[in-house]
PDB file of C-alpha atoms in Angstrom:
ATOM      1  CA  UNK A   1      90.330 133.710  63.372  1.00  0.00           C
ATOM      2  CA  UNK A   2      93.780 133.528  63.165  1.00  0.00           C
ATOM      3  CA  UNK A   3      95.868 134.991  60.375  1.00  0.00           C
ATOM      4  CA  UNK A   4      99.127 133.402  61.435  1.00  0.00           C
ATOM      5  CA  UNK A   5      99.508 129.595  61.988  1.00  0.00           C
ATOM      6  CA  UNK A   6     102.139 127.344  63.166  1.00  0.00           C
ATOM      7  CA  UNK A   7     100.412 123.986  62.717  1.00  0.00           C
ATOM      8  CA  UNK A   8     103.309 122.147  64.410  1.00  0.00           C
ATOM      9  CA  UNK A   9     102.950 122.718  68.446  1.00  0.00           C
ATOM     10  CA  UNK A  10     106.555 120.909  68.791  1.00  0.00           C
ATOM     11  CA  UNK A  11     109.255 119.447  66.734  1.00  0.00           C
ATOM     12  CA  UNK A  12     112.337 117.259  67.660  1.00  0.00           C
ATOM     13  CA  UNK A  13     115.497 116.869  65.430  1.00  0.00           C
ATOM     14  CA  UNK A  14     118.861 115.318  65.940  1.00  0.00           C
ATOM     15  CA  UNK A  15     122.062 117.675  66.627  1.00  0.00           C
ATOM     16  CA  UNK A  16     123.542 118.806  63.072  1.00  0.00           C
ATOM     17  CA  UNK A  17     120.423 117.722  61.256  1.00  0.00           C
ATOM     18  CA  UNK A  18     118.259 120.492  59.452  1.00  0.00           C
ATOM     19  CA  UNK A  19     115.420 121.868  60.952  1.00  0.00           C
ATOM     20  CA  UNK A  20     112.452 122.678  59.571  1.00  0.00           C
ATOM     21  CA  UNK A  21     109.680 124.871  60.832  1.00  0.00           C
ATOM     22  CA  UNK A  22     106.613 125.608  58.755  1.00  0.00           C
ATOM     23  CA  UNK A  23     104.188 128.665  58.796  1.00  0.00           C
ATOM     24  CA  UNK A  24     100.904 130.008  56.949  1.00  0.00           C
ATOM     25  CA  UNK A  25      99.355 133.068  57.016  1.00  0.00           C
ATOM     26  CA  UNK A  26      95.604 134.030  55.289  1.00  0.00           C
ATOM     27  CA  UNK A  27      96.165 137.583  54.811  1.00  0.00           C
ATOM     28  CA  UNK A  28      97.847 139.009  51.368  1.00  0.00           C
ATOM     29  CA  UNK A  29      98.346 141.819  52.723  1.00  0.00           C
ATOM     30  CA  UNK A  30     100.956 141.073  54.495  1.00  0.00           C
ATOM     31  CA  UNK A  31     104.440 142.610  53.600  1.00  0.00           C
ATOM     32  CA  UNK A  32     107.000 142.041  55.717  1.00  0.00           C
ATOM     33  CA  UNK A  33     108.025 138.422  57.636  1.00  0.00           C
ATOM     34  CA  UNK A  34     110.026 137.345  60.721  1.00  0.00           C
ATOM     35  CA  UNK A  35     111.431 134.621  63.030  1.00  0.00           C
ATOM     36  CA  UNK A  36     112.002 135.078  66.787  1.00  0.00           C
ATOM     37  CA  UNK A  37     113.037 132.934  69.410  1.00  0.00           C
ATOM     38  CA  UNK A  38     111.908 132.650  72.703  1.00  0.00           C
ATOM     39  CA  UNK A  39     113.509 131.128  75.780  1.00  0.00           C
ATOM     40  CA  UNK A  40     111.023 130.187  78.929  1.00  0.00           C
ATOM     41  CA  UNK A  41     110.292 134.184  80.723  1.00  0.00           C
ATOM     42  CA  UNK A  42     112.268 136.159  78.192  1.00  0.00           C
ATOM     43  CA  UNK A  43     111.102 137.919  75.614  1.00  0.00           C
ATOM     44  CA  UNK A  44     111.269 137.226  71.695  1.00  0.00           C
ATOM     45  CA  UNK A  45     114.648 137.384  70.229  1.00  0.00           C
ATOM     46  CA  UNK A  46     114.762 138.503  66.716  1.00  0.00           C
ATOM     47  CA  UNK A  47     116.067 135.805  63.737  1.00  0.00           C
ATOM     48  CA  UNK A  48     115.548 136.581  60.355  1.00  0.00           C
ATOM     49  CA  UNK A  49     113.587 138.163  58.311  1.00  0.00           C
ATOM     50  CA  UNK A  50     111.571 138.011  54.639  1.00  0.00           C
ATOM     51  CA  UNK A  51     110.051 140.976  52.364  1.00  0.00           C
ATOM     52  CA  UNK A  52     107.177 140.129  50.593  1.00  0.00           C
ATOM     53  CA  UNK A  53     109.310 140.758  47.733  1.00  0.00           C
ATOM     54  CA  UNK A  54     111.464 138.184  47.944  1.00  0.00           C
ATOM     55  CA  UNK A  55     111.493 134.395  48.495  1.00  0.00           C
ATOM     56  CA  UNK A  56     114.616 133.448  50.484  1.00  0.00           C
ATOM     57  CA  UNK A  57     116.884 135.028  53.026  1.00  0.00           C
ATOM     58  CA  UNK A  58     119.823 133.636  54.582  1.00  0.00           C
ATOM     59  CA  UNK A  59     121.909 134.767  57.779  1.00  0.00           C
ATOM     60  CA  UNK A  60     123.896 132.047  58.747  1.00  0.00           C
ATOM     61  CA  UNK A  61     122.631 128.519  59.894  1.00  0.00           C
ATOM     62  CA  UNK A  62     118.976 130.202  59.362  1.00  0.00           C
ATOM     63  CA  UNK A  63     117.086 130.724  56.072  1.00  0.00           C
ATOM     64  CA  UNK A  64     113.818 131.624  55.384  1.00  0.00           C
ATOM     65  CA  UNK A  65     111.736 130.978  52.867  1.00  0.00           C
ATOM     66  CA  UNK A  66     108.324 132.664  51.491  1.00  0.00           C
ATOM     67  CA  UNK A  67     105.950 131.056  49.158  1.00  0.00           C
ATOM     68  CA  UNK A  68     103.380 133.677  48.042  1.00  0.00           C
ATOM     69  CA  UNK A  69     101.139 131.595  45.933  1.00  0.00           C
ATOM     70  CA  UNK A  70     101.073 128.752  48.739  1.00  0.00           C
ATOM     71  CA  UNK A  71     100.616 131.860  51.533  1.00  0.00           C
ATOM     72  CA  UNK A  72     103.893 129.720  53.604  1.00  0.00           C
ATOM     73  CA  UNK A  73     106.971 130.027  54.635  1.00  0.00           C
ATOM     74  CA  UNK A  74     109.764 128.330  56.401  1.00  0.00           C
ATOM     75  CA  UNK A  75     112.608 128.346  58.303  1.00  0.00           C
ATOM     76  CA  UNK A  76     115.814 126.173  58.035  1.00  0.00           C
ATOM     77  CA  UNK A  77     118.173 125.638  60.816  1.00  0.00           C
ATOM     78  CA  UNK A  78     121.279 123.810  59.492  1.00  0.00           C
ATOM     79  CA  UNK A  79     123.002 122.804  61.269  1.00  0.00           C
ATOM     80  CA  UNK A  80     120.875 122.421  64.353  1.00  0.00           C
ATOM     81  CA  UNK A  81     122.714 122.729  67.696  1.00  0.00           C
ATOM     82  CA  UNK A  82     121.022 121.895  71.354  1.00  0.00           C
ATOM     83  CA  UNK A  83     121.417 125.642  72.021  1.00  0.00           C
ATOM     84  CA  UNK A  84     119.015 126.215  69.230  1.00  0.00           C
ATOM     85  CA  UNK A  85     116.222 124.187  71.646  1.00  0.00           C
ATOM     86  CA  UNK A  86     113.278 127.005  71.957  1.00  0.00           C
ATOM     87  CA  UNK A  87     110.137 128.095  71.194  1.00  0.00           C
ATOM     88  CA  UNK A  88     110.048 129.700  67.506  1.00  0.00           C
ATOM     89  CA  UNK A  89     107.476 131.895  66.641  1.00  0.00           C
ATOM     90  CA  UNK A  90     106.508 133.262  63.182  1.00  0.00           C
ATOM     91  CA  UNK A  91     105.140 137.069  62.861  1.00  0.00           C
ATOM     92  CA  UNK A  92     104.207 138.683  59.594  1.00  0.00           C
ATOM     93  CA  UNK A  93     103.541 142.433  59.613  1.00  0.00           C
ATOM     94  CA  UNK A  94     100.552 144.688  58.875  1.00  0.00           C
ATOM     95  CA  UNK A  95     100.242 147.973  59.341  1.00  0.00           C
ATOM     96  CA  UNK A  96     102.939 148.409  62.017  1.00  0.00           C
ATOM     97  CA  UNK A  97     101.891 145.491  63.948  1.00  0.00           C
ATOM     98  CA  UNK A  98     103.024 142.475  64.374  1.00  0.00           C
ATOM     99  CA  UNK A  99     100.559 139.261  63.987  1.00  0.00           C
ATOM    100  CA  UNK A 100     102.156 135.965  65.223  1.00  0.00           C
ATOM    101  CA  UNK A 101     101.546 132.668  65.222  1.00  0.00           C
ATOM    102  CA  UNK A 102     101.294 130.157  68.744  1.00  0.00           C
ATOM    103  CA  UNK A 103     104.767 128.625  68.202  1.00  0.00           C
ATOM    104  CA  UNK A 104     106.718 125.816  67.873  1.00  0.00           C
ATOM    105  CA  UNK A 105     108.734 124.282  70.517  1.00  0.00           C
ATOM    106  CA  UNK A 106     112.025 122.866  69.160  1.00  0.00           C
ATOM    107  CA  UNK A 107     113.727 120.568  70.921  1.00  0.00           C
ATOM    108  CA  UNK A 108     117.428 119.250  69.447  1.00  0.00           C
ATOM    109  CA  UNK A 109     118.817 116.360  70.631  1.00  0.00           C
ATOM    110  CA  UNK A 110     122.784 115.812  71.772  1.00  0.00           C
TER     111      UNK A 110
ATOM    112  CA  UNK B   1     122.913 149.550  71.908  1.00  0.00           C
ATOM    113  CA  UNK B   2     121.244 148.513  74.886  1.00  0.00           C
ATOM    114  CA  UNK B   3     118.373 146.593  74.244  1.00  0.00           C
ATOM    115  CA  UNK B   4     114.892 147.401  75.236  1.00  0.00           C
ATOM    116  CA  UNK B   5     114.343 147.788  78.904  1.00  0.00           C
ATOM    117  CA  UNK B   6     110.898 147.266  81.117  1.00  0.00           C
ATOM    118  CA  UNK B   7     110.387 146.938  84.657  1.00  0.00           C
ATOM    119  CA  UNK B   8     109.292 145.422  86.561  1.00  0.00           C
ATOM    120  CA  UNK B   9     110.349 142.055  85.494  1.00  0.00           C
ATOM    121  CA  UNK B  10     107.669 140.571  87.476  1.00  0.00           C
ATOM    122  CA  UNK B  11     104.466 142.099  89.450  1.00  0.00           C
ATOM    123  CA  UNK B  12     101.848 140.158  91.445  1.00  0.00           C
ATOM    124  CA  UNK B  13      98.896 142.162  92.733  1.00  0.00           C
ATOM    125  CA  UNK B  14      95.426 141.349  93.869  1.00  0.00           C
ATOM    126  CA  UNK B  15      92.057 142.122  91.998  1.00  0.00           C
ATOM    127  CA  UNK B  16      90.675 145.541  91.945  1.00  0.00           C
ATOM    128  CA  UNK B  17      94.111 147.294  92.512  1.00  0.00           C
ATOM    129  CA  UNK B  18      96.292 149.411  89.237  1.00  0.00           C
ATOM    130  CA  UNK B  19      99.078 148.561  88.390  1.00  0.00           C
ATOM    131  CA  UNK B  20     101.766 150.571  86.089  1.00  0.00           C
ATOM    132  CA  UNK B  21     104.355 149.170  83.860  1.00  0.00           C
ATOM    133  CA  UNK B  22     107.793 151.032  82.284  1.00  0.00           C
ATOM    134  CA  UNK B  23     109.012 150.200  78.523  1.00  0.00           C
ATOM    135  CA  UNK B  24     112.633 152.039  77.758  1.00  0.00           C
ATOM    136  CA  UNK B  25     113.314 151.506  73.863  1.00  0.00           C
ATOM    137  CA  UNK B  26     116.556 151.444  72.004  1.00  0.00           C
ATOM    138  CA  UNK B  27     117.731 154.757  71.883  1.00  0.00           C
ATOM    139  CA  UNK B  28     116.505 156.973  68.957  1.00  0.00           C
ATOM    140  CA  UNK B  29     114.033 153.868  67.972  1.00  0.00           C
ATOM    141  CA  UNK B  30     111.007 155.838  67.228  1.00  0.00           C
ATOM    142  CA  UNK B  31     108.168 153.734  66.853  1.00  0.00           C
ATOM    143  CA  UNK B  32     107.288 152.102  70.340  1.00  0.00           C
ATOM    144  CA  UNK B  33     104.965 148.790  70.672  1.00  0.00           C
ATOM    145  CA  UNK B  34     102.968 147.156  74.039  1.00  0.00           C
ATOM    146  CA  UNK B  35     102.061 142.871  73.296  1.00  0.00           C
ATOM    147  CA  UNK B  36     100.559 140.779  75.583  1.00  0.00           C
ATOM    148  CA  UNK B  37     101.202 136.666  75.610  1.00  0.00           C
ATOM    149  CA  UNK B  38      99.366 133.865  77.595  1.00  0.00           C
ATOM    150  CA  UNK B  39     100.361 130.836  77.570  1.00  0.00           C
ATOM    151  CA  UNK B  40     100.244 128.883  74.590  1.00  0.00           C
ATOM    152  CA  UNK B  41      99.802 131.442  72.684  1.00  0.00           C
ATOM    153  CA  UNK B  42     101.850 134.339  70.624  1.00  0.00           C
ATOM    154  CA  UNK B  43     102.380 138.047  71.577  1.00  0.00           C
ATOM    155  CA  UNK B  44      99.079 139.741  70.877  1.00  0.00           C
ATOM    156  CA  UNK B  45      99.096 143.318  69.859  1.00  0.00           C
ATOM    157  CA  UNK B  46      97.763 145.859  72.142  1.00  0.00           C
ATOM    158  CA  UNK B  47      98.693 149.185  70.973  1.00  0.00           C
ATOM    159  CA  UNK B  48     101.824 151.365  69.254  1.00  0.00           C
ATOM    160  CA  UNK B  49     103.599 154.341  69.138  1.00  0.00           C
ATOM    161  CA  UNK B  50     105.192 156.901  66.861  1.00  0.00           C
ATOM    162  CA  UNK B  51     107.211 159.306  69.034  1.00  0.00           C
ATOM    163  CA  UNK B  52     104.675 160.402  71.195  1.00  0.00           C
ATOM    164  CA  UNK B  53     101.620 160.280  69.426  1.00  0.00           C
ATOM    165  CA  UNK B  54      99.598 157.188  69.751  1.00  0.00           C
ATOM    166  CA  UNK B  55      98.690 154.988  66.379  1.00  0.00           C
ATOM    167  CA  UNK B  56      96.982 152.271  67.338  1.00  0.00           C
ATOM    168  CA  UNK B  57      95.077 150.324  69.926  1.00  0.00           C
ATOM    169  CA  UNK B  58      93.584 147.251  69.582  1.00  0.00           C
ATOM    170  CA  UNK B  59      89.888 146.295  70.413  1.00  0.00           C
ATOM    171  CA  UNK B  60      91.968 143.820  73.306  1.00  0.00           C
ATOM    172  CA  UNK B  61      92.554 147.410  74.963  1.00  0.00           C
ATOM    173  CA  UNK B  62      89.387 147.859  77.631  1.00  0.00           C
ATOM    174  CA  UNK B  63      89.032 150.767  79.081  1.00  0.00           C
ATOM    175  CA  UNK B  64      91.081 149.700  81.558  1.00  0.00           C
ATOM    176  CA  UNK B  65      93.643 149.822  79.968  1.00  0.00           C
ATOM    177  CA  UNK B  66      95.629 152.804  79.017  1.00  0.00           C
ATOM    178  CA  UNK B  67      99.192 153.643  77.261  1.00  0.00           C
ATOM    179  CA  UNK B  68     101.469 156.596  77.657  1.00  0.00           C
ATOM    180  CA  UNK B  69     104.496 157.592  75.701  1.00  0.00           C
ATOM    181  CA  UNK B  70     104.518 161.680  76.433  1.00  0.00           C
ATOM    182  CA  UNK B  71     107.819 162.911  75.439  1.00  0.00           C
ATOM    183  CA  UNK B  72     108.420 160.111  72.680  1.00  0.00           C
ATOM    184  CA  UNK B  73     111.162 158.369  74.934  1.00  0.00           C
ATOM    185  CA  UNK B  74     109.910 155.587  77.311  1.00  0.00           C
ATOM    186  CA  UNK B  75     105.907 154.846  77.498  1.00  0.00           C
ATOM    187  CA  UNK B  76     104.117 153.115  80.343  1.00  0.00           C
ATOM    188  CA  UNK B  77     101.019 150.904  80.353  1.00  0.00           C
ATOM    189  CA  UNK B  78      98.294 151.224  83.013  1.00  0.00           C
ATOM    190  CA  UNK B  79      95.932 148.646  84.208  1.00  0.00           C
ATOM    191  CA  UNK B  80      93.581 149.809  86.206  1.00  0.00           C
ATOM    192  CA  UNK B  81      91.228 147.582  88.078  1.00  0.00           C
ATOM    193  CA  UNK B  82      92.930 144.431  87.994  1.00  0.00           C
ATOM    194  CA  UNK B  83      91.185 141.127  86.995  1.00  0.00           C
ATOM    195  CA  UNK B  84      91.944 137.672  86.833  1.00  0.00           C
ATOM    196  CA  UNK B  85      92.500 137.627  83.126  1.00  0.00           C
ATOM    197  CA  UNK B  86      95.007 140.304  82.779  1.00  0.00           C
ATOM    198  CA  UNK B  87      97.144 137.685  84.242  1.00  0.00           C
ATOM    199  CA  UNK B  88      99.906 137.603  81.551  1.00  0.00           C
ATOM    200  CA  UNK B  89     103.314 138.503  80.291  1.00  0.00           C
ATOM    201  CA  UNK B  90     103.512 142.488  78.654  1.00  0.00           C
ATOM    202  CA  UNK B  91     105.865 142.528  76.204  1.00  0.00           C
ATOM    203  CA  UNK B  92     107.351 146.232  74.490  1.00  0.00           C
ATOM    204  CA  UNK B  93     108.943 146.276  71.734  1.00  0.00           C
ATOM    205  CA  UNK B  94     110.653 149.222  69.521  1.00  0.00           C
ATOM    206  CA  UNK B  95     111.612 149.580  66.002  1.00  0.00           C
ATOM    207  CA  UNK B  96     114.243 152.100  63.886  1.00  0.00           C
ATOM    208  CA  UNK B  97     113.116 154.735  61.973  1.00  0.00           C
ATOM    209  CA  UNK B  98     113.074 153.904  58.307  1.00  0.00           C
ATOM    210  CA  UNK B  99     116.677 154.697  57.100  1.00  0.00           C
ATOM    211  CA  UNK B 100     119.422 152.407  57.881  1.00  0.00           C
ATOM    212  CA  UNK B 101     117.677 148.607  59.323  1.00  0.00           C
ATOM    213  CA  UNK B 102     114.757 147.321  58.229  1.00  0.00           C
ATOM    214  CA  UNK B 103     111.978 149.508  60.018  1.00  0.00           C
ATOM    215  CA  UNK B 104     110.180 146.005  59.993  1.00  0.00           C
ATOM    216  CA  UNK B 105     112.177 144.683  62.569  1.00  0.00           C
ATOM    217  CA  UNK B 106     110.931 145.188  66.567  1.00  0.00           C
ATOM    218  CA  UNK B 107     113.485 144.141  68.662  1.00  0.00           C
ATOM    219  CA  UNK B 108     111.568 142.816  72.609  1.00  0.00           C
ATOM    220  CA  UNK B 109     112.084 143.272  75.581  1.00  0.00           C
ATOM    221  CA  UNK B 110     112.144 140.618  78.546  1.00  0.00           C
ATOM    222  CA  UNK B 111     108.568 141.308  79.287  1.00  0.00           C
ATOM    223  CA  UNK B 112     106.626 142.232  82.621  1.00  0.00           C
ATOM    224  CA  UNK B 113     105.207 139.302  83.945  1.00  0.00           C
ATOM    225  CA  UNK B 114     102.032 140.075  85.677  1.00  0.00           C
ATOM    226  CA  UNK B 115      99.688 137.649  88.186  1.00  0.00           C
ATOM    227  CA  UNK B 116      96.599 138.877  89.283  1.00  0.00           C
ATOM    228  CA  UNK B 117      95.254 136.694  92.487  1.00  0.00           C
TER     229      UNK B 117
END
């Protein structure tokens, strides 16, 4: 079964509007959060990152966003520029490894 | 830093044969990690490394499968036996030792992809 979800398989936003990409996870045991972005036959670039500690991290255009209770988090792009167009995947830690999600493909229009 | 190496970049082989795949980390990272993503789907854990000493493997590791890292530097992964379904992209990754950033973090490499015919 799978721990990590992205329940959104693609989203499409308008240059310099916010985007939003959603994420929930089934395992509290999770402690540690993060965003990477993947072009077509690279591999994952690192984003951002959350503790389980916390409930918001920013770097730039990209915050994150953890809600414990709810087992979800987010990420914000704002503004969102054509360059940002990939596929975003969500990975929460445990016990070393990584567990991710399937992705979201973001698309931004000009 | 350079970033995490791996080569090849891309390997094609037919069924039955081995095939053998190099991961360089970021210098003095010391924890090492092998994924493995199909399409449509996320990197899936396969096995990690601390120095040289191997952690550990996932039950998506046959016997077929095996991971070196002997001097705590770079680490290959061996597939021996090819079949149809290894047919993937092999993603390492590395991560800092716990002072200075986030241990958390694994920075990728560009991945290995591999096509079994």
């Amino acid at each position: 079964d799978q721990q990590v979800k992205q329940n959104s398989p693609s989203l499409s936003v308008q240059e310099g509007r916010i985007s939003i990409l959603n994420c929930d996870y089934t395992n509290s045991m999770f402690d540690y959060f993060l965003w990477y972005k993947k072009y077509p036959a690279e591999g994952p670039t690192f984003l951002i990152s959350i503790s389980s500690i916390k409930d918001k991290n920013e770097d730039g255009r990209f915050t994150v966003f953890l809600n414990k209770s709810a087992k979800h988090l987010s990420l914000h792009i704002v503004p969102s520029q054509p360059g940002d167009s990939a596929v975003y995947f969500c990975a929460a830690k445990s016990v070393g490894k990584l567990v991710f999600g399937k992705g979201t493909k973001l698309t931004v229009n000009p | 830093d350079t970033g995490v190496s791996q080569d090849p970049r891309h390997k094609i082989t037919k069924r039955g044969q081995n095939v053998t795949f190099r991961c360089d980390p970021i210098s003095e990272h010391n924890r090492l990690y092998w994924y493995r993503q199909t399409l449509g789907q996320g990197p899936e854990f396969l096995t990690y490394f601390q120095n040289e000493a191997q952690l550990e493997k996932s039950r998506l590791l046959s016997d077929r499968f095996s991971a070196e890292r002997p001097k705590g530097s770079f680490s290959t992964l061996e597939i021996q036996r090819t079949e149809q379904g290894d047919s993937a992209m092999y993603l390492c990754a590395s991560s800092p030792k716990p002072r200075g950033r986030p241990a958390e973090t694994q920075y990728f490499g560009p991945g290995t992809r591999l096509l079994v015919l």
